[in-house]
Short mmCIF file of C-alpha atoms and ligand atoms in Angstrom, two decimals:
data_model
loop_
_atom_site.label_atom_id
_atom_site.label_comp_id
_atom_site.label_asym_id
_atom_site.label_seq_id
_atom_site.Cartn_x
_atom_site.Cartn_y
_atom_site.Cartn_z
CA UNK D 1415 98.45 12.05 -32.44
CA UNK D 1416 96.43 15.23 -32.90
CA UNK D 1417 96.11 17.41 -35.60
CA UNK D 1418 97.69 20.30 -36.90
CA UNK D 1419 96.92 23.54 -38.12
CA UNK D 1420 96.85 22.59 -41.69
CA UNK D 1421 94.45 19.93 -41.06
CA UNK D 1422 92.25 22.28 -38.74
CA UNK D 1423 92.31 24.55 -41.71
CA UNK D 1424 91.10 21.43 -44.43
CA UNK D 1425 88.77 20.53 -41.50
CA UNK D 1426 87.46 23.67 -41.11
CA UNK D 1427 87.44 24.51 -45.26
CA UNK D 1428 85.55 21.22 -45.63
CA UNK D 1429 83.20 21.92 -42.61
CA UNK D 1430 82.05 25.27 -44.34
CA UNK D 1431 81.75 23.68 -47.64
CA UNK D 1432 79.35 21.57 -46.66
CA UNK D 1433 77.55 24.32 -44.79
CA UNK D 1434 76.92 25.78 -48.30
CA UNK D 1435 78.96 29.08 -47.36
CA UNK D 1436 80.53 30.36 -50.98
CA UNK D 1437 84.06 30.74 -50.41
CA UNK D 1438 84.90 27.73 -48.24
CA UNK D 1439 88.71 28.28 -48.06
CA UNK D 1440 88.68 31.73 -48.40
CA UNK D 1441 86.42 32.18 -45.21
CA UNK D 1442 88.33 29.42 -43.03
CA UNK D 1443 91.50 31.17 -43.33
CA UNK D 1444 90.31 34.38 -42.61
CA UNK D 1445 88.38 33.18 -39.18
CA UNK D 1446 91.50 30.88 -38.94
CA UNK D 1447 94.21 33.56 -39.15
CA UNK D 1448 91.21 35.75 -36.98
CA UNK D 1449 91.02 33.03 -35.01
CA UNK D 1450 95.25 32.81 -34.20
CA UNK D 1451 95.47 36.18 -34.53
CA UNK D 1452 97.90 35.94 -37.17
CA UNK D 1453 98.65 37.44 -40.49
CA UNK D 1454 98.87 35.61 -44.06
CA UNK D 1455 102.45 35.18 -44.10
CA UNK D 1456 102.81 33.49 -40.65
CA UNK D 1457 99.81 32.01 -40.76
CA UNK D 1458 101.07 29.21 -43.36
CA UNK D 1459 104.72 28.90 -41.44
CA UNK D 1460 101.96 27.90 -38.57
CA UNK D 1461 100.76 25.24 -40.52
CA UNK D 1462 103.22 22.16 -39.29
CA UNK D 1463 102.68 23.48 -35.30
CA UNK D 1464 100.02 21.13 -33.36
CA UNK D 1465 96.72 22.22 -33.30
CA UNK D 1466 95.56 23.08 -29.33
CA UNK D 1467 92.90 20.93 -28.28
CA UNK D 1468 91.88 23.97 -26.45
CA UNK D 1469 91.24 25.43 -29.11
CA UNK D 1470 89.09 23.45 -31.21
CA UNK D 1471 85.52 24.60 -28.77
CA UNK D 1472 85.65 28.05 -29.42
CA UNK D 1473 86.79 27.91 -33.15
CA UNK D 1474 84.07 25.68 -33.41
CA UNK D 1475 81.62 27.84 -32.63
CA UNK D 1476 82.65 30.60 -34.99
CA UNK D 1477 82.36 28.29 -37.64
CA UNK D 1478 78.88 26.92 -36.73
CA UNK D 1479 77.95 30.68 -36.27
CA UNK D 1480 79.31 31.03 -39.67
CA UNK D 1481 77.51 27.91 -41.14
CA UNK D 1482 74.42 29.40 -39.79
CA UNK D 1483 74.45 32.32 -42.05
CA UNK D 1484 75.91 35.14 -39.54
CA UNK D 1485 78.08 37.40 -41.32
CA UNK D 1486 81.70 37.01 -41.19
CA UNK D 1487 82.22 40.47 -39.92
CA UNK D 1488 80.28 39.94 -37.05
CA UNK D 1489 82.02 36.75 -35.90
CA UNK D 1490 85.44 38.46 -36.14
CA UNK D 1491 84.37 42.08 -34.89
CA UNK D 1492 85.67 44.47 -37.42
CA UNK D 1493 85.55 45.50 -41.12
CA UNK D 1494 87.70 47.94 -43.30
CA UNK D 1495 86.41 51.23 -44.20
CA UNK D 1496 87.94 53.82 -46.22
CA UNK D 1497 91.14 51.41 -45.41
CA UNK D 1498 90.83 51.68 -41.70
CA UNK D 1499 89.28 49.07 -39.67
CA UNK D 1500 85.72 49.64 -37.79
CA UNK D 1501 84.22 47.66 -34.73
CA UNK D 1502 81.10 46.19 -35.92
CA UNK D 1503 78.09 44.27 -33.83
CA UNK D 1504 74.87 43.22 -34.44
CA UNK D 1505 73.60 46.73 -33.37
CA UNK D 1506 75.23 48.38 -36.18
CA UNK D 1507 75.45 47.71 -40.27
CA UNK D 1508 78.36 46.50 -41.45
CA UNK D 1509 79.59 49.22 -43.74
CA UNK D 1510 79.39 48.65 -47.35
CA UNK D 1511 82.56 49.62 -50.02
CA UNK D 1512 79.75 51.49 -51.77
CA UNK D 1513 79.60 53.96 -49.01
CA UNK D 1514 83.00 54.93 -49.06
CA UNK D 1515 81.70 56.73 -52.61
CA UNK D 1516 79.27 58.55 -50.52
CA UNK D 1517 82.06 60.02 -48.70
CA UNK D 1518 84.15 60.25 -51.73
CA UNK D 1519 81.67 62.10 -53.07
CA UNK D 1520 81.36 64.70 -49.94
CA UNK D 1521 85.00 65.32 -49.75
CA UNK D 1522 85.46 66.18 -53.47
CA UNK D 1523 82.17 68.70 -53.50
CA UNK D 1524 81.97 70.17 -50.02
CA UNK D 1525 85.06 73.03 -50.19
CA UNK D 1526 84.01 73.12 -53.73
CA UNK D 1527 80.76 74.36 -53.45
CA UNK D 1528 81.00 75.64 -50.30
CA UNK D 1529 84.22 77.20 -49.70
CA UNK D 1530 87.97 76.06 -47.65
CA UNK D 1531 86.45 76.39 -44.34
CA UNK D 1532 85.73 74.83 -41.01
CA UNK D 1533 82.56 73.22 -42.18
CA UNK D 1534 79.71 71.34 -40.04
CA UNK D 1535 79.14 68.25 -41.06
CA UNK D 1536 75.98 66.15 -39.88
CA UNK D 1537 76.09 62.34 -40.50
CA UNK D 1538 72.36 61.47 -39.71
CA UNK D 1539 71.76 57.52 -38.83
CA UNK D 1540 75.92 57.09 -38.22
CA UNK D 1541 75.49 53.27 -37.40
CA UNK D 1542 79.47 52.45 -37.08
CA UNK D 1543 80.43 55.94 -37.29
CA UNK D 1544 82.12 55.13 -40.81
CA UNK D 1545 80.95 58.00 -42.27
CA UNK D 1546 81.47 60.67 -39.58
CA UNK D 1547 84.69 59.21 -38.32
CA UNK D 1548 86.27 59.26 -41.98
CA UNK D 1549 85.37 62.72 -42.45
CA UNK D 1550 87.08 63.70 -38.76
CA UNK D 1551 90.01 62.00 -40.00
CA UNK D 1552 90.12 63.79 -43.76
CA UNK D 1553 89.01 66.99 -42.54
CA UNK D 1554 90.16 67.50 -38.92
CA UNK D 1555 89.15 71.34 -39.63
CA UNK D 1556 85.81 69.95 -40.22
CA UNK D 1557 83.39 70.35 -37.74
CA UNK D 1558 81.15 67.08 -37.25
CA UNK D 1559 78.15 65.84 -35.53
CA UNK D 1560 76.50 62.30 -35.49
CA UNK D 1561 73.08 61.28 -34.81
CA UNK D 1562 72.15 58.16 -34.59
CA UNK D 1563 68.30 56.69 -32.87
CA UNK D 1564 70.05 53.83 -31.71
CA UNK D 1565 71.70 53.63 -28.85
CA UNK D 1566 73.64 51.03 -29.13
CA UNK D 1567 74.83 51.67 -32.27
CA UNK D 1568 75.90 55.30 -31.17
CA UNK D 1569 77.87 53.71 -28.23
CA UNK D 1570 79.51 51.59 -30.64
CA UNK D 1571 80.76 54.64 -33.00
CA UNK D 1572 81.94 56.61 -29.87
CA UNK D 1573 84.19 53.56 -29.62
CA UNK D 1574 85.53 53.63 -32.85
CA UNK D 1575 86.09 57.28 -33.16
CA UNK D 1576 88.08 56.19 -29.78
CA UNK D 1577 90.19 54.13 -31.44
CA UNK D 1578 90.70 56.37 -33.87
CA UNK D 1579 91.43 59.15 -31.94
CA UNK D 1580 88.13 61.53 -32.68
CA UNK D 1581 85.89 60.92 -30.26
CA UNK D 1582 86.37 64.13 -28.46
CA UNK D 1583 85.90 65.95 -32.05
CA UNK D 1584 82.81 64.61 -33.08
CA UNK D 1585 79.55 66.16 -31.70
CA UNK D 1586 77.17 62.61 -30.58
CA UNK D 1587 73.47 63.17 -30.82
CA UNK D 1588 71.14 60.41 -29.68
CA UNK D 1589 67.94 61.14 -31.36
CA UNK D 1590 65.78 61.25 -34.49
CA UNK D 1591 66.50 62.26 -37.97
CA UNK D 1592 67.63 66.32 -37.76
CA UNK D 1593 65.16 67.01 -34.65
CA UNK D 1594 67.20 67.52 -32.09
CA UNK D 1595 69.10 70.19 -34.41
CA UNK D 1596 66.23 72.17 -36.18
CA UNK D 1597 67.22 75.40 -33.37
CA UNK D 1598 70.57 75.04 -35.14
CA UNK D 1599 70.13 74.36 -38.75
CA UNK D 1600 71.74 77.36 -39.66
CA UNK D 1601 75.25 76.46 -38.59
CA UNK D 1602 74.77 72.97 -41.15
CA UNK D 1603 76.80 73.15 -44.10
CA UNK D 1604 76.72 69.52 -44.98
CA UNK D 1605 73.96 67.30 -44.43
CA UNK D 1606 75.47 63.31 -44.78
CA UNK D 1607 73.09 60.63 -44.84
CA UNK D 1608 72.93 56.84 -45.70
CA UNK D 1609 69.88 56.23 -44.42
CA UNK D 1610 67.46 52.82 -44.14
CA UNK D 1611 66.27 52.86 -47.61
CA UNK D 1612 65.17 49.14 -48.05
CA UNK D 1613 61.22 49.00 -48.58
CA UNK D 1614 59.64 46.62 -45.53
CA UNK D 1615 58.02 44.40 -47.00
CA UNK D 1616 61.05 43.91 -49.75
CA UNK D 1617 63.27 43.34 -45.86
CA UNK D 1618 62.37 39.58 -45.91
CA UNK D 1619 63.38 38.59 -49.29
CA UNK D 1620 67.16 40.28 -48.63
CA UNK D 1621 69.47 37.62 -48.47
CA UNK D 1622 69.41 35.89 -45.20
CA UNK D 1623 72.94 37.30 -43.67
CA UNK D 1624 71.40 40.49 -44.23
CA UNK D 1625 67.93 40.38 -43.37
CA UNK D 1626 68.65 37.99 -40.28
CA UNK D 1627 71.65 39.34 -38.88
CA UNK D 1628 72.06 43.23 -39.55
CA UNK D 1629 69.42 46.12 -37.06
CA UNK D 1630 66.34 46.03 -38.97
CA UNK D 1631 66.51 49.98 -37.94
CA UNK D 1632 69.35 50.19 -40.40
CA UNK D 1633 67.20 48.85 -43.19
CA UNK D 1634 63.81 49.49 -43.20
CA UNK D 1635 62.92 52.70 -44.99
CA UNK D 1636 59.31 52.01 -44.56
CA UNK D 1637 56.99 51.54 -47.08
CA UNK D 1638 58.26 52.54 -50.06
CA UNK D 1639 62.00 52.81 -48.43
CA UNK D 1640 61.71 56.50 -49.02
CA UNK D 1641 60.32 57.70 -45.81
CA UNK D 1642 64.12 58.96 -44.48
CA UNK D 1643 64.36 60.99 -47.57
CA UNK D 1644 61.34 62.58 -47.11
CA UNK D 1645 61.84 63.32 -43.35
CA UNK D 1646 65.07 64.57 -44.07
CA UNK D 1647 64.65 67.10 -47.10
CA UNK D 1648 61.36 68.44 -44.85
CA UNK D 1649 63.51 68.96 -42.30
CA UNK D 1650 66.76 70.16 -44.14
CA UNK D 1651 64.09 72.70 -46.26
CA UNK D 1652 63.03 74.41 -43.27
CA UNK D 1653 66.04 76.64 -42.95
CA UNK D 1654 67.55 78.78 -46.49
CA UNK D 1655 71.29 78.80 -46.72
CA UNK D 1656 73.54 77.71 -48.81
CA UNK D 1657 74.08 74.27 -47.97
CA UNK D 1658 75.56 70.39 -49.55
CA UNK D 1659 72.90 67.15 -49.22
CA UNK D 1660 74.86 63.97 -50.23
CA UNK D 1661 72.40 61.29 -49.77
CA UNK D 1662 73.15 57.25 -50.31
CA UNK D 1663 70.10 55.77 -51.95
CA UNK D 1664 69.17 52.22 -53.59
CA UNK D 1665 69.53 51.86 -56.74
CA UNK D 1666 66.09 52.14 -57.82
CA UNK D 1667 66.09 55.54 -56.27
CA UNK D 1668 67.39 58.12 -58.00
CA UNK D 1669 64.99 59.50 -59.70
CA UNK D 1670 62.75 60.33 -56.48
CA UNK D 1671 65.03 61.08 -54.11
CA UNK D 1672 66.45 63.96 -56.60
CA UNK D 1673 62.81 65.22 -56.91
CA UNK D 1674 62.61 65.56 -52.74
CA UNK D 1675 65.92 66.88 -53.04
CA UNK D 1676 64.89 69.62 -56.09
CA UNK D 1677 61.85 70.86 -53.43
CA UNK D 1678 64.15 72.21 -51.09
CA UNK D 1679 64.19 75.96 -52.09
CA UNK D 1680 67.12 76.88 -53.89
CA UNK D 1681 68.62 73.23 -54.90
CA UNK D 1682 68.80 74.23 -58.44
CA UNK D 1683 71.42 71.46 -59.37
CA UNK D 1684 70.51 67.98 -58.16
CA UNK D 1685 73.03 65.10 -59.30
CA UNK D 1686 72.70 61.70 -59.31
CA UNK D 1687 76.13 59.48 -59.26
CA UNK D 1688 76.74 56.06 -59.89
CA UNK D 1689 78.92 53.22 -57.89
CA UNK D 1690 81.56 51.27 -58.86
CA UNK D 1691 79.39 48.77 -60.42
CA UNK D 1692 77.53 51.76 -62.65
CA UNK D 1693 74.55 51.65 -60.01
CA UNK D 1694 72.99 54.91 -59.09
CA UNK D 1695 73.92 55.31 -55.55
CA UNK D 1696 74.02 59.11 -54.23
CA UNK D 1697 72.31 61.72 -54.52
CA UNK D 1698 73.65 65.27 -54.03
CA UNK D 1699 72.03 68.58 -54.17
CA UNK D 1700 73.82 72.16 -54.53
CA UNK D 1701 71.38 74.27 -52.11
CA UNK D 1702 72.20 77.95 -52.94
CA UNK D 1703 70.08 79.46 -50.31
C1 SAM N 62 71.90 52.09 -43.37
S1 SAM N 62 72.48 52.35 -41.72
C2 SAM N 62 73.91 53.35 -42.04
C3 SAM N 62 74.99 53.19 -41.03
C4 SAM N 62 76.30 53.92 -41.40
N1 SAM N 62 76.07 55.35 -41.58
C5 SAM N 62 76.90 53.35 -42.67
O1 SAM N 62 76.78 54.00 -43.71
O2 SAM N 62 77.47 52.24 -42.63
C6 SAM N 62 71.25 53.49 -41.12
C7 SAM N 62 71.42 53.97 -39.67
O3 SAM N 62 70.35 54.89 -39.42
C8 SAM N 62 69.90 54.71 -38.08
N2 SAM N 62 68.52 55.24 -38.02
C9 SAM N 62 67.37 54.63 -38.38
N3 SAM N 62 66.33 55.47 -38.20
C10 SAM N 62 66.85 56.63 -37.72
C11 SAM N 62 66.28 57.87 -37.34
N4 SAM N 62 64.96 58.09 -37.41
N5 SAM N 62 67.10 58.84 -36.90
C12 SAM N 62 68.43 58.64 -36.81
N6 SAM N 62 69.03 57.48 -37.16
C13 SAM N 62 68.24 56.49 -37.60
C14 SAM N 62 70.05 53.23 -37.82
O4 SAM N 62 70.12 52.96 -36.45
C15 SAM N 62 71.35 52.92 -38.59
O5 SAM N 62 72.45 53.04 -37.73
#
């Protein structure tokens, strides 16, 4: 007699274990339910039902995809974002929770500083479009652009805002930092970044799902994983209106990235704010112009 889904579960739980993944159980039913396409509830009335010998190659191979250190979130396709889910790929980052503070952090301070308006908003290096897409869908009188220098990974956000129904409201710019915008810096009001800030030669000692798995473009900050920062605040400097930079850093960070924010003329309050964990993790500067 074959198995059923219970035992494919144990199988699978034991199968990971062994693997040395962390969360053995917690990881097999979330490919498993994934997997059956299934939520929590049903997926334990499936648990009696016979287990389709069918399906036992291709389940296989997410868990040996697993075992060899992919993330999870690649294998399935998506993760949750500002509690709506994003298509993810190995051309783009998976986005982190502490990123949804960066945009937190946006959507308190923007109209605040700047006014109940239709502001532009430019996401530089949009990866998933997390960033841009969540501020479409707070702000649909928002005005937003994304650049990203991957291709890829822009194709990939133009299908999520898709699915989310903003892809015809968000401006896509395949390109470098703010170059293909300096003719227009004077209609940005908000500059959004969370940039590659990991040092290069720290990339290899990141944890293997990490440093294996996710765009190296979406890490490495160059040398001393400030390079963005500095690219950006040249650029963002060039132009003298009043203006919001909201900047994800690392948490060893803050300190210089507020001191290339404090050149730009006229950023006479620089800020930096924690994460959840009490990790400094933006930056934002109040240009005045
Ligand atoms: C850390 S990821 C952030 C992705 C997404 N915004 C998020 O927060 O999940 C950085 C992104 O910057 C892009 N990138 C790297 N260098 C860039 C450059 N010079 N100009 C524009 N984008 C760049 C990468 O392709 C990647 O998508």
């Amino acid at each position: 007699m074959g198995m059923n889904v219970r035992e494919a579960f144990q199988r699978a739980s034991s199968f990971l274990r062994g693997a040395g993944v962390e969360s053995p159980e917690f990881e097999a039913e979330l490919l498993l339910r994934r997997f059956l396409g299934v939520d929590r509830a049903r997926f334990f009335l499936l648990f009696r039902d016979p287990w389709q010998e069918e399906w036992t190659a291709p389940f296989q191979n997410w868990l040996n995809r697993r075992a060899a250190g992919e993330p999870l979130q690649y294998i399935i396709g998506d993760q949750e974002f500002y509690g709506r889910l994003f298509q993810v790929n190995p051309s783009v980052l998976i986005p982190r929770p502490e990123t949804e503070g960066l945009v937190e952090t946006v959507l308190e301070e923007a109209e605040r500083f700047l006014g109940k308006r239709a502001l532009h908003v430019v996401d530089v290096g949009t990866g998933s479009g997390a960033i841009a897409i969540t501020l479409a869908l707070e702000k649909p009188e928002w005005q937003v652009t994304a650049i990203d220098l991957s291709s890829e990974a822009l194709a990939t956000a133009k299908d999520n805002a898709h699915r989310h129904g903003v892809k015809e409201k968000i401006t896509w710019i395949h390109g470098s930092y703010l170059t293909p915008l300096l003719p227009d810096l004077p209609t940005i009001d908000v500059l959004v970044s969370n940039p590659p800030y990991i040092p290069s030669a720290v990339i290899p000692a990141l944890e293997k799902q990490v440093q294996a798995f996710e765009p190296r473009l979406a890490l490495d900050g160059g040398e001393d994983g400030l390079e963005p920062y500095r690219v950006l605040t040249e650029q963002f400097g060039k132009w003298s209106g009043k203006r919001l930079v909201c900047f994800e850093i690392g948490a060893d960070q803050g300190g210089e990235v507020a001191g290339l924010v404090k050149k730009i003329s006229g950023a006479e309050r620089v800020e930096i704010r924690q994460d959840l964990a009490g990790r400094d993790r933006v930056v934002i500067g109040f240009i005045s112009g």
